[in-house]
Coordinates of C-alpha atoms in Angstrom, one line a residue:
X1 CA 0.3 -0.2 -0.5
X2 CA 3.1 2.7 0.6
X3 CA 4.5 2.0 -2.5
X4 CA 0.7 2.5 -4.3
X5 CA 0.6 5.8 -2.2
X6 CA 4.2 6.7 -2.3
X7 CA 4.1 6.1 -6.8
X8 CA 0.4 8.3 -6.1
X9 CA 2.2 11.6 -5.2
X10 CA 4.6 10.9 -8.3
X11 CA 7.6 10.7 -5.8
X12 CA 11.1 8.6 -5.4
X13 CA 11.4 6.6 -2.4
X14 CA 14.7 9.2 -2.2
X15 CA 11.9 12.1 -2.5
X16 CA 10.1 10.5 0.5
X17 CA 13.2 9.9 2.6
X18 CA 14.5 13.2 2.3
X19 CA 10.9 15.0 3.7
X20 CA 10.5 12.8 6.5
X21 CA 14.4 12.8 7.3
X22 CA 15.6 9.0 6.9
X23 CA 17.7 7.4 4.7
X24 CA 16.8 5.8 1.6
X25 CA 17.6 2.5 2.9
X26 CA 15.7 3.4 5.3
X27 CA 12.0 4.3 3.9
X28 CA 12.5 1.2 2.0
X29 CA 12.1 -0.8 4.8
X30 CA 9.0 0.6 5.4
X31 CA 7.8 0.4 1.8
X32 CA 8.7 -3.5 1.3
X33 CA 7.3 -4.3 5.3
X34 CA 10.5 -5.5 6.2
X35 CA 10.4 -3.0 9.2
X36 CA 6.9 -0.7 11.1
X37 CA 7.3 3.3 11.7
X38 CA 6.5 4.1 15.3
X39 CA 3.5 6.8 15.3
X40 CA 5.1 10.0 14.6
X41 CA 6.9 8.3 11.4
X42 CA 4.2 7.1 10.4
X43 CA 2.4 10.4 10.2
X44 CA 5.1 12.1 8.8
X45 CA 5.2 9.0 6.4
X46 CA 1.2 9.3 5.4
X47 CA 1.7 13.4 4.8
X48 CA 4.6 13.1 2.3
X49 CA 2.9 10.7 0.2
X50 CA -1.1 12.7 0.6
X51 CA -2.6 9.6 2.5
X52 CA -3.2 8.7 6.3
X53 CA -1.6 6.2 9.0
X54 CA -5.1 4.0 8.8
X55 CA -4.6 3.8 4.6
X56 CA -1.0 3.2 5.0
X57 CA -0.5 0.7 8.2
X58 CA -4.0 0.0 9.6
X59 CA -2.9 1.2 12.5
X60 CA -5.3 3.9 14.7
X61 CA -4.1 7.6 14.5
X62 CA -1.9 8.1 17.4
X63 CA -2.6 9.1 21.2
X64 CA -0.4 11.9 20.3
X65 CA -2.5 14.8 18.7
X66 CA -0.1 16.7 17.8
X67 CA 3.6 16.9 16.1
X68 CA 6.9 17.6 18.1
X69 CA 6.7 21.8 16.5
X70 CA 3.0 22.1 17.5
X71 CA 1.0 21.2 14.5
X72 CA -2.2 18.8 14.5
X73 CA -2.0 15.0 13.5
X74 CA -4.1 14.9 10.3

């Protein structure tokens, strides 16, 4: 699902990784299902590919309703 969302957003793995502040290799692990991001990172990934945490990872919205910068979680 993550790969499809990324492709639909028109971004490469490298672009998404840079946007969310991780290495391309780390991002690939999320996309290939080898690793799941923690709640805050899942929010960043979802925003980067214009999706939601629920759609991408099947998880509930994190309990924390604000990002570290104070912006609300969508």
